[in-house]
PDB file of C-alpha atoms in Angstrom:
ATOM      1  CA  MET A 186     -14.876  -1.558 -22.581  1.00 53.00           C
ATOM      2  CA  ALA A 187     -15.367  -4.862 -24.351  1.00 49.00           C
ATOM      3  CA  GLY A 188     -14.454  -4.508 -28.027  1.00 63.00           C
ATOM      4  CA  THR A 189     -13.285  -0.886 -27.633  1.00 80.00           C
ATOM      5  CA  ARG A 190      -9.954  -0.189 -29.351  1.00 93.00           C
ATOM      6  CA  ARG A 191      -9.531   3.537 -28.903  1.00 97.00           C
ATOM      7  CA  PHE A 192      -5.747   3.200 -28.652  1.00 98.00           C
ATOM      8  CA  GLU A 193      -5.043   0.923 -31.583  1.00 97.00           C
ATOM      9  CA  GLY A 194      -1.568   1.718 -32.875  1.00 96.00           C
ATOM     10  CA  TYR A 195      -0.775   4.088 -29.991  1.00 98.00           C
ATOM     11  CA  GLY A 196       2.506   4.125 -28.110  1.00 98.00           C
ATOM     12  CA  VAL A 197       2.046   4.926 -24.423  1.00 98.00           C
ATOM     13  CA  LEU A 198       4.506   5.546 -21.532  1.00 98.00           C
ATOM     14  CA  VAL A 199       3.245   5.283 -17.942  1.00 98.00           C
ATOM     15  CA  THR A 200       5.435   6.241 -15.024  1.00 98.00           C
ATOM     16  CA  GLY A 201       5.137   4.594 -11.613  1.00 98.00           C
ATOM     17  CA  ALA A 202       3.354   1.739 -13.370  1.00 98.00           C
ATOM     18  CA  ALA A 203       4.574  -1.291 -11.493  1.00 98.00           C
ATOM     19  CA  ARG A 204       1.571  -1.305  -9.140  1.00 97.00           C
ATOM     20  CA  GLY A 205      -1.634   0.408  -8.204  1.00 97.00           C
ATOM     21  CA  ILE A 206      -3.097   3.129 -10.448  1.00 98.00           C
ATOM     22  CA  GLY A 207      -0.147   3.010 -12.822  1.00 98.00           C
ATOM     23  CA  ALA A 208      -0.452  -0.729 -13.402  1.00 98.00           C
ATOM     24  CA  ALA A 209      -4.235  -0.526 -13.790  1.00 98.00           C
ATOM     25  CA  THR A 210      -3.756   2.266 -16.314  1.00 98.00           C
ATOM     26  CA  ALA A 211      -1.228   0.247 -18.308  1.00 98.00           C
ATOM     27  CA  ARG A 212      -3.634  -2.701 -18.340  1.00 98.00           C
ATOM     28  CA  ARG A 213      -6.600  -0.546 -19.398  1.00 98.00           C
ATOM     29  CA  LEU A 214      -4.855   1.213 -22.270  1.00 98.00           C
ATOM     30  CA  ALA A 215      -3.297  -2.028 -23.515  1.00 98.00           C
ATOM     31  CA  ALA A 216      -6.753  -3.673 -23.443  1.00 98.00           C
ATOM     32  CA  GLU A 217      -7.891  -0.900 -25.777  1.00 98.00           C
ATOM     33  CA  GLY A 218      -5.075  -1.541 -28.250  1.00 98.00           C
ATOM     34  CA  ALA A 219      -2.100   0.450 -26.989  1.00 98.00           C
ATOM     35  CA  ARG A 220       1.473  -0.699 -26.781  1.00 98.00           C
ATOM     36  CA  VAL A 221       2.581   0.356 -23.301  1.00 98.00           C
ATOM     37  CA  LEU A 222       5.961   0.957 -21.709  1.00 98.00           C
ATOM     38  CA  VAL A 223       5.634   0.155 -18.011  1.00 98.00           C
ATOM     39  CA  THR A 224       8.235   2.237 -16.133  1.00 98.00           C
ATOM     40  CA  ASP A 225       9.064   2.333 -12.457  1.00 98.00           C
ATOM     41  CA  VAL A 226      12.063   2.726 -10.157  1.00 98.00           C
ATOM     42  CA  ASP A 227      11.357  -0.910  -9.139  1.00 97.00           C
ATOM     43  CA  GLU A 228      12.501  -2.617 -12.326  1.00 97.00           C
ATOM     44  CA  ASP A 229      11.630  -6.151 -11.196  1.00 98.00           C
ATOM     45  CA  ALA A 230       8.057  -5.183 -10.326  1.00 98.00           C
ATOM     46  CA  ALA A 231       7.701  -3.279 -13.589  1.00 98.00           C
ATOM     47  CA  ARG A 232       8.806  -6.325 -15.551  1.00 98.00           C
ATOM     48  CA  GLU A 233       6.399  -8.520 -13.651  1.00 98.00           C
ATOM     49  CA  THR A 234       3.511  -6.196 -14.396  1.00 98.00           C
ATOM     50  CA  ALA A 235       4.490  -5.883 -18.051  1.00 98.00           C
ATOM     51  CA  SER A 236       4.723  -9.655 -18.392  1.00 98.00           C
ATOM     52  CA  GLU A 237       0.983  -9.867 -17.638  1.00 97.00           C
ATOM     53  CA  ILE A 238       0.024  -7.303 -20.305  1.00 98.00           C
ATOM     54  CA  PRO A 239       0.029  -8.380 -23.975  1.00 95.00           C
ATOM     55  CA  GLY A 240       2.452  -6.273 -26.023  1.00 92.00           C
ATOM     56  CA  ALA A 241       3.777  -4.284 -23.031  1.00 98.00           C
ATOM     57  CA  GLU A 242       7.429  -3.650 -22.322  1.00 98.00           C
ATOM     58  CA  ALA A 243       9.162  -2.618 -19.107  1.00 98.00           C
ATOM     59  CA  LEU A 244      12.023  -0.311 -18.238  1.00 98.00           C
ATOM     60  CA  ARG A 245      13.470   1.146 -15.088  1.00 98.00           C
ATOM     61  CA  CYS A 246      12.884   4.887 -14.930  1.00 98.00           C
ATOM     62  CA  ASP A 247      13.707   7.272 -12.133  1.00 98.00           C
ATOM     63  CA  VAL A 248      11.767  10.443 -12.818  1.00 98.00           C
ATOM     64  CA  ALA A 249      14.145  12.380 -10.530  1.00 98.00           C
ATOM     65  CA  ASP A 250      16.965  11.634 -12.967  1.00 98.00           C
ATOM     66  CA  PRO A 251      16.776  13.567 -16.283  1.00 98.00           C
ATOM     67  CA  ALA A 252      18.994  11.045 -18.089  1.00 98.00           C
ATOM     68  CA  SER A 253      16.732   8.181 -16.986  1.00 98.00           C
ATOM     69  CA  VAL A 254      13.681  10.064 -18.221  1.00 98.00           C
ATOM     70  CA  GLU A 255      15.262  10.847 -21.593  1.00 98.00           C
ATOM     71  CA  ALA A 256      16.239   7.171 -21.948  1.00 98.00           C
ATOM     72  CA  ALA A 257      12.722   5.975 -21.188  1.00 98.00           C
ATOM     73  CA  VAL A 258      11.145   8.313 -23.755  1.00 98.00           C
ATOM     74  CA  ALA A 259      13.723   7.339 -26.369  1.00 98.00           C
ATOM     75  CA  TYR A 260      13.088   3.627 -25.639  1.00 98.00           C
ATOM     76  CA  ALA A 261       9.313   4.079 -26.087  1.00 98.00           C
ATOM     77  CA  VAL A 262       9.705   6.004 -29.313  1.00 98.00           C
ATOM     78  CA  LYS A 263      12.028   3.390 -30.789  1.00 98.00           C
ATOM     79  CA  ALA A 264       9.986   0.409 -29.580  1.00 98.00           C
ATOM     80  CA  PHE A 265       6.601   1.759 -30.689  1.00 98.00           C
ATOM     81  CA  GLY A 266       7.590   3.932 -33.650  1.00 98.00           C
ATOM     82  CA  GLY A 267       6.465   7.064 -31.795  1.00 98.00           C
ATOM     83  CA  LEU A 268       4.846   8.243 -28.618  1.00 98.00           C
ATOM     84  CA  ASP A 269       1.174   9.263 -28.409  1.00 98.00           C
ATOM     85  CA  VAL A 270       0.332   9.334 -24.687  1.00 98.00           C
ATOM     86  CA  LEU A 271       2.267  10.094 -21.508  1.00 99.00           C
ATOM     87  CA  VAL A 272       0.769   9.252 -18.130  1.00 99.00           C
ATOM     88  CA  ASN A 273       2.568  10.962 -15.260  1.00 98.00           C
ATOM     89  CA  ASN A 274       1.750   8.736 -12.299  1.00 98.00           C
ATOM     90  CA  ALA A 275       5.046   8.507 -10.363  1.00 98.00           C
ATOM     91  CA  PHE A 276       5.159  10.154  -6.930  1.00 94.00           C
ATOM     92  CA  ALA A 277       7.397  10.108  -3.892  1.00 91.00           C
ATOM     93  CA  PRO A 278       6.350   8.097  -0.839  1.00 82.00           C
ATOM     94  CA  VAL A 279       4.251  10.212   1.524  1.00 82.00           C
ATOM     95  CA  VAL A 280       6.073  11.033   4.758  1.00 74.00           C
ATOM     96  CA  PRO A 281       3.722  11.756   7.683  1.00 76.00           C
ATOM     97  CA  ASP A 282       3.692  15.350   8.866  1.00 73.00           C
ATOM     98  CA  HIS A 283       5.245  16.203  12.232  1.00 77.00           C
ATOM     99  CA  GLU A 284       2.854  17.292  14.934  1.00 78.00           C
ATOM    100  CA  LEU A 285       4.084  20.823  14.495  1.00 80.00           C
ATOM    101  CA  PHE A 286       4.565  22.165  10.990  1.00 80.00           C
ATOM    102  CA  GLU A 287       7.779  23.951  11.920  1.00 81.00           C
ATOM    103  CA  ASP A 288       9.344  20.594  12.693  1.00 81.00           C
ATOM    104  CA  ASP A 289       9.004  19.354   9.060  1.00 81.00           C
ATOM    105  CA  PRO A 290      12.517  19.264   7.609  1.00 83.00           C
ATOM    106  CA  ASP A 291      13.452  20.579   4.193  1.00 87.00           C
ATOM    107  CA  ASP A 292      14.211  17.141   2.770  1.00 83.00           C
ATOM    108  CA  SER A 293      10.609  16.017   3.315  1.00 83.00           C
ATOM    109  CA  TRP A 294       9.665  18.843   0.950  1.00 91.00           C
ATOM    110  CA  THR A 295      12.463  18.722  -1.597  1.00 93.00           C
ATOM    111  CA  GLY A 296      12.170  14.957  -2.070  1.00 91.00           C
ATOM    112  CA  GLN A 297       8.426  15.194  -2.675  1.00 93.00           C
ATOM    113  CA  LEU A 298       8.692  18.153  -5.033  1.00 96.00           C
ATOM    114  CA  ASP A 299      11.565  16.618  -7.009  1.00 97.00           C
ATOM    115  CA  VAL A 300       9.697  13.393  -7.780  1.00 97.00           C
ATOM    116  CA  THR A 301       5.981  14.268  -7.708  1.00 97.00           C
ATOM    117  CA  LEU A 302       6.135  17.664  -9.425  1.00 98.00           C
ATOM    118  CA  MET A 303       9.505  17.888 -11.169  1.00 98.00           C
ATOM    119  CA  GLY A 304       9.263  14.260 -12.281  1.00 98.00           C
ATOM    120  CA  ALA A 305       6.199  15.139 -14.292  1.00 98.00           C
ATOM    121  CA  VAL A 306       7.899  18.225 -15.638  1.00 98.00           C
ATOM    122  CA  ARG A 307      10.901  16.199 -16.804  1.00 98.00           C
ATOM    123  CA  CYS A 308       8.772  13.544 -18.441  1.00 98.00           C
ATOM    124  CA  SER A 309       6.535  16.043 -20.149  1.00 98.00           C
ATOM    125  CA  ARG A 310       9.521  18.015 -21.425  1.00 98.00           C
ATOM    126  CA  ALA A 311      11.150  14.928 -22.881  1.00 98.00           C
ATOM    127  CA  ALA A 312       7.925  13.555 -24.393  1.00 98.00           C
ATOM    128  CA  LEU A 313       6.409  16.736 -25.801  1.00 98.00           C
ATOM    129  CA  PRO A 314       8.274  16.878 -29.155  1.00 98.00           C
ATOM    130  CA  HIS A 315       7.179  13.320 -29.871  1.00 98.00           C
ATOM    131  CA  LEU A 316       3.575  13.898 -28.745  1.00 98.00           C
ATOM    132  CA  ALA A 317       3.488  16.918 -31.006  1.00 98.00           C
ATOM    133  CA  ALA A 318       4.440  14.641 -33.894  1.00 98.00           C
ATOM    134  CA  ALA A 319       1.578  12.232 -33.136  1.00 98.00           C
ATOM    135  CA  GLY A 320      -0.854  13.718 -35.698  1.00 96.00           C
ATOM    136  CA  GLY A 321      -3.207  15.383 -33.195  1.00 96.00           C
ATOM    137  CA  ARG A 322      -3.606  12.458 -30.828  1.00 97.00           C
ATOM    138  CA  GLY A 323      -0.823  13.428 -28.447  1.00 98.00           C
ATOM    139  CA  ALA A 324      -1.942  13.645 -24.850  1.00 98.00           C
ATOM    140  CA  ILE A 325      -0.534  13.984 -21.350  1.00 99.00           C
ATOM    141  CA  VAL A 326      -2.533  12.864 -18.338  1.00 99.00           C
ATOM    142  CA  SER A 327      -1.119  13.466 -14.877  1.00 98.00           C
ATOM    143  CA  ILE A 328      -2.382  11.857 -11.671  1.00 98.00           C
ATOM    144  CA  GLY A 329      -2.914  14.423  -8.959  1.00 98.00           C
ATOM    145  CA  SER A 330      -4.889  14.148  -5.753  1.00 97.00           C
ATOM    146  CA  VAL A 331      -7.781  15.709  -3.865  1.00 97.00           C
ATOM    147  CA  ASN A 332      -5.032  16.835  -1.500  1.00 95.00           C
ATOM    148  CA  ALA A 333      -4.364  19.527  -4.134  1.00 96.00           C
ATOM    149  CA  GLU A 334      -7.777  21.035  -3.406  1.00 96.00           C
ATOM    150  CA  ALA A 335      -8.465  20.583   0.295  1.00 94.00           C
ATOM    151  CA  ASP A 336      -6.719  19.881   3.584  1.00 91.00           C
ATOM    152  CA  PHE A 337      -6.187  16.197   4.136  1.00 90.00           C
ATOM    153  CA  GLY A 338      -2.766  16.588   5.741  1.00 86.00           C
ATOM    154  CA  ASN A 339       0.601  15.748   4.201  1.00 90.00           C
ATOM    155  CA  HIS A 340       1.818  19.295   3.512  1.00 92.00           C
ATOM    156  CA  ALA A 341       4.602  18.497   1.038  1.00 93.00           C
ATOM    157  CA  TYR A 342       2.627  15.919  -0.958  1.00 95.00           C
ATOM    158  CA  SER A 343      -0.364  18.227  -1.117  1.00 95.00           C
ATOM    159  CA  ALA A 344       1.734  21.169  -2.295  1.00 96.00           C
ATOM    160  CA  ALA A 345       3.413  19.020  -4.960  1.00 97.00           C
ATOM    161  CA  LYS A 346       0.035  17.820  -6.303  1.00 97.00           C
ATOM    162  CA  ALA A 347      -1.300  21.416  -6.298  1.00 97.00           C
ATOM    163  CA  GLY A 348       1.804  22.498  -8.221  1.00 98.00           C
ATOM    164  CA  LEU A 349       1.099  19.679 -10.677  1.00 98.00           C
ATOM    165  CA  ALA A 350      -2.386  21.096 -11.297  1.00 98.00           C
ATOM    166  CA  SER A 351      -0.945  24.510 -12.028  1.00 98.00           C
ATOM    167  CA  PHE A 352       1.640  22.948 -14.330  1.00 98.00           C
ATOM    168  CA  THR A 353      -1.152  21.071 -16.117  1.00 98.00           C
ATOM    169  CA  ARG A 354      -2.988  24.313 -16.870  1.00 98.00           C
ATOM    170  CA  THR A 355       0.051  26.264 -18.028  1.00 98.00           C
ATOM    171  CA  LEU A 356       1.461  23.407 -20.137  1.00 98.00           C
ATOM    172  CA  ALA A 357      -1.946  22.943 -21.756  1.00 98.00           C
ATOM    173  CA  GLY A 358      -1.771  26.466 -23.144  1.00 98.00           C
ATOM    174  CA  ASP A 359       1.764  25.936 -24.400  1.00 97.00           C
ATOM    175  CA  ALA A 360       1.029  22.566 -26.008  1.00 98.00           C
ATOM    176  CA  ALA A 361      -2.346  23.258 -27.562  1.00 98.00           C
ATOM    177  CA  PRO A 362      -0.988  24.918 -30.748  1.00 98.00           C
ATOM    178  CA  ARG A 363       1.076  21.778 -31.273  1.00 98.00           C
ATOM    179  CA  GLY A 364      -1.911  19.479 -31.100  1.00 98.00           C
ATOM    180  CA  VAL A 365      -1.177  18.088 -27.652  1.00 98.00           C
ATOM    181  CA  ARG A 366      -3.792  17.996 -24.872  1.00 98.00           C
ATOM    182  CA  VAL A 367      -2.766  18.147 -21.189  1.00 98.00           C
ATOM    183  CA  ASN A 368      -5.082  17.146 -18.379  1.00 98.00           C
ATOM    184  CA  GLN A 369      -5.026  15.889 -14.803  1.00 98.00           C
ATOM    185  CA  ILE A 370      -7.059  13.574 -12.638  1.00 98.00           C
ATOM    186  CA  ASN A 371      -7.459  14.192  -8.880  1.00 98.00           C
ATOM    187  CA  PRO A 372      -8.397  10.906  -7.186  1.00 98.00           C
ATOM    188  CA  GLY A 373      -9.805  10.581  -3.716  1.00 96.00           C
ATOM    189  CA  THR A 374      -8.857   7.589  -1.572  1.00 95.00           C
ATOM    190  CA  VAL A 375      -7.938   4.619  -3.691  1.00 96.00           C
ATOM    191  CA  ALA A 376      -7.511   1.044  -2.422  1.00 93.00           C
ATOM    192  CA  THR A 377      -3.913   0.343  -3.299  1.00 91.00           C
ATOM    193  CA  ARG A 378      -1.242  -1.825  -1.577  1.00 85.00           C
ATOM    194  CA  GLY A 379      -0.512   1.072   0.834  1.00 82.00           C
ATOM    195  CA  TRP A 380      -3.800   0.147   2.534  1.00 85.00           C
ATOM    196  CA  ALA A 381      -2.995  -3.553   2.806  1.00 83.00           C
ATOM    197  CA  GLY A 382      -4.196  -4.897   6.138  1.00 84.00           C
ATOM    198  CA  ARG A 383      -6.455  -1.914   6.688  1.00 88.00           C
ATOM    199  CA  GLU A 384      -9.472  -3.068   4.729  1.00 89.00           C
ATOM    200  CA  ALA A 385     -11.807  -2.318   7.641  1.00 90.00           C
ATOM    201  CA  ASP A 386     -10.531   1.236   7.732  1.00 89.00           C
ATOM    202  CA  LEU A 387     -11.173   1.593   3.971  1.00 92.00           C
ATOM    203  CA  ALA A 388     -14.695   0.252   4.355  1.00 92.00           C
ATOM    204  CA  ALA A 389     -15.447   2.675   7.208  1.00 91.00           C
ATOM    205  CA  LEU A 390     -13.915   5.573   5.292  1.00 91.00           C
ATOM    206  CA  GLY A 391     -15.920   4.751   2.232  1.00 93.00           C
ATOM    207  CA  SER A 392     -19.235   4.488   4.060  1.00 92.00           C
ATOM    208  CA  ARG A 393     -18.736   7.573   6.218  1.00 91.00           C
ATOM    209  CA  ALA A 394     -16.868  10.058   4.073  1.00 92.00           C
ATOM    210  CA  TYR A 395     -17.761   9.209   0.452  1.00 94.00           C
ATOM    211  CA  PRO A 396     -21.275   9.967  -0.874  1.00 94.00           C
ATOM    212  CA  LEU A 397     -21.035   7.023  -3.300  1.00 95.00           C
ATOM    213  CA  GLY A 398     -20.442   4.739  -0.361  1.00 95.00           C
ATOM    214  CA  ARG A 399     -17.008   3.338  -1.102  1.00 95.00           C
ATOM    215  CA  VAL A 400     -13.411   4.337  -1.762  1.00 96.00           C
ATOM    216  CA  GLY A 401     -12.006   4.111  -5.298  1.00 96.00           C
ATOM    217  CA  THR A 402     -10.235   1.353  -7.068  1.00 97.00           C
ATOM    218  CA  PRO A 403      -7.206   1.696  -9.382  1.00 98.00           C
ATOM    219  CA  GLU A 404      -9.519   0.668 -12.209  1.00 98.00           C
ATOM    220  CA  ASP A 405     -11.770   3.683 -11.500  1.00 98.00           C
ATOM    221  CA  ILE A 406      -8.842   5.997 -12.111  1.00 98.00           C
ATOM    222  CA  ALA A 407      -7.590   4.033 -15.099  1.00 98.00           C
ATOM    223  CA  ALA A 408     -10.995   4.428 -16.741  1.00 98.00           C
ATOM    224  CA  ALA A 409     -10.783   8.188 -16.344  1.00 98.00           C
ATOM    225  CA  VAL A 410      -7.203   8.218 -17.748  1.00 98.00           C
ATOM    226  CA  ALA A 411      -8.431   6.269 -20.786  1.00 98.00           C
ATOM    227  CA  PHE A 412     -11.122   8.825 -21.410  1.00 98.00           C
ATOM    228  CA  LEU A 413      -8.856  11.878 -21.168  1.00 98.00           C
ATOM    229  CA  ALA A 414      -6.129  10.226 -23.221  1.00 98.00           C
ATOM    230  CA  SER A 415      -8.519   9.243 -25.979  1.00 98.00           C
ATOM    231  CA  ARG A 416     -10.003  11.179 -28.868  1.00 97.00           C
ATOM    232  CA  ASP A 417     -13.305  11.067 -26.995  1.00 98.00           C
ATOM    233  CA  ALA A 418     -11.784  13.974 -25.047  1.00 98.00           C
ATOM    234  CA  ALA A 419     -10.543  15.759 -28.181  1.00 98.00           C
ATOM    235  CA  TRP A 420     -11.897  19.157 -27.026  1.00 98.00           C
ATOM    236  CA  ILE A 421     -10.689  18.920 -23.439  1.00 98.00           C
ATOM    237  CA  THR A 422      -7.396  20.370 -22.311  1.00 98.00           C
ATOM    238  CA  GLY A 423      -6.115  22.173 -19.206  1.00 98.00           C
ATOM    239  CA  THR A 424      -8.754  20.543 -16.987  1.00 98.00           C
ATOM    240  CA  VAL A 425      -8.460  18.892 -13.616  1.00 98.00           C
ATOM    241  CA  LEU A 426     -11.022  16.116 -13.284  1.00 98.00           C
ATOM    242  CA  ARG A 427     -12.045  14.959  -9.821  1.00 98.00           C
ATOM    243  CA  VAL A 428     -12.546  11.198  -9.519  1.00 98.00           C
ATOM    244  CA  ASP A 429     -13.392  11.148  -5.882  1.00 97.00           C
ATOM    245  CA  GLY A 430     -16.721   9.520  -5.247  1.00 97.00           C
ATOM    246  CA  GLY A 431     -18.258  12.917  -4.465  1.00 96.00           C
ATOM    247  CA  LEU A 432     -15.867  13.611  -1.570  1.00 95.00           C
ATOM    248  CA  LEU A 433     -15.221  17.258  -2.307  1.00 95.00           C
ATOM    249  CA  ALA A 434     -18.706  18.041  -3.610  1.00 94.00           C
ATOM    250  CA  VAL A 435     -20.653  16.858  -0.600  1.00 91.00           C
ATOM    251  CA  ASN A 436     -19.805  17.518   3.047  1.00 78.00           C
ATOM    252  CA  ARG A 437     -21.084  14.337   4.650  1.00 73.00           C
ATOM    253  CA  HIS A 438     -20.114  15.344   8.191  1.00 70.00           C
ATOM    254  CA  PHE A 439     -21.860  18.696   7.977  1.00 58.00           C
ATOM    255  CA  GLY A 440     -25.046  16.999   6.848  1.00 63.00           C
ATOM    256  CA  GLU A 441     -24.826  14.422   9.619  1.00 66.00           C
ATOM    257  CA  ILE A 442     -24.429  17.142  12.260  1.00 56.00           C
ATOM    258  CA  MET A 443     -27.300  19.203  10.894  1.00 47.00           C
ATOM    259  CA  ASN A 444     -29.572  16.156  10.914  1.00 62.00           C
ATOM    260  CA  ASP A 445     -28.727  15.075  14.503  1.00 56.00           C
TER     261      ASP A 445
END
């Protein structure tokens, strides 16, 4: 990455960027020349993260609120003179499933769908006219999950991420004639603050479930975002890229059983 300036002159908006994957993505794109708007529902945390990134700005944005989304996009366009890249990273907190599926209440679904799926829809809708005016470098990258592709529990979260993958494909077709690429990344387990205090669990999970021997880092995902958002991926749209350490490609447990 040293010396690479793929995003020189770009304006970028990242949602859910106060911490974790969003913050790492903001840092990575800024390091490659972008001016980044760090948005999050936690305004104080967003401002703290932005203060550590040269040229970055921060703004509170609730992706469940259309007016808040419109304001964030307008702020980015005014601050940066345009918008070239949108990273849809915001998602609702994951609520554990009940033991029986039929005991899951509606609000555990509607809350997840409204933020994780519809939040990306709102942001993409607001950003698209500006991305289309970006001279062929407009790009949307959404952060999904391996939960969209296999059963790892969390029904509502998984369904929302699967819906996001479908939205990515359909929006790609709609946006392509306007010079905007739309892609998604499906991470496996990533060591974020949600795992604080469970480092031993992460190490065990990495060594037992992941062929590459570890779980991911926010920087692993940020690197993939940087690729898909850049002109290096100029002929890639409508794709869902797994960044999962081989989790879905290799069934470790099956192999262990067969070799016993």
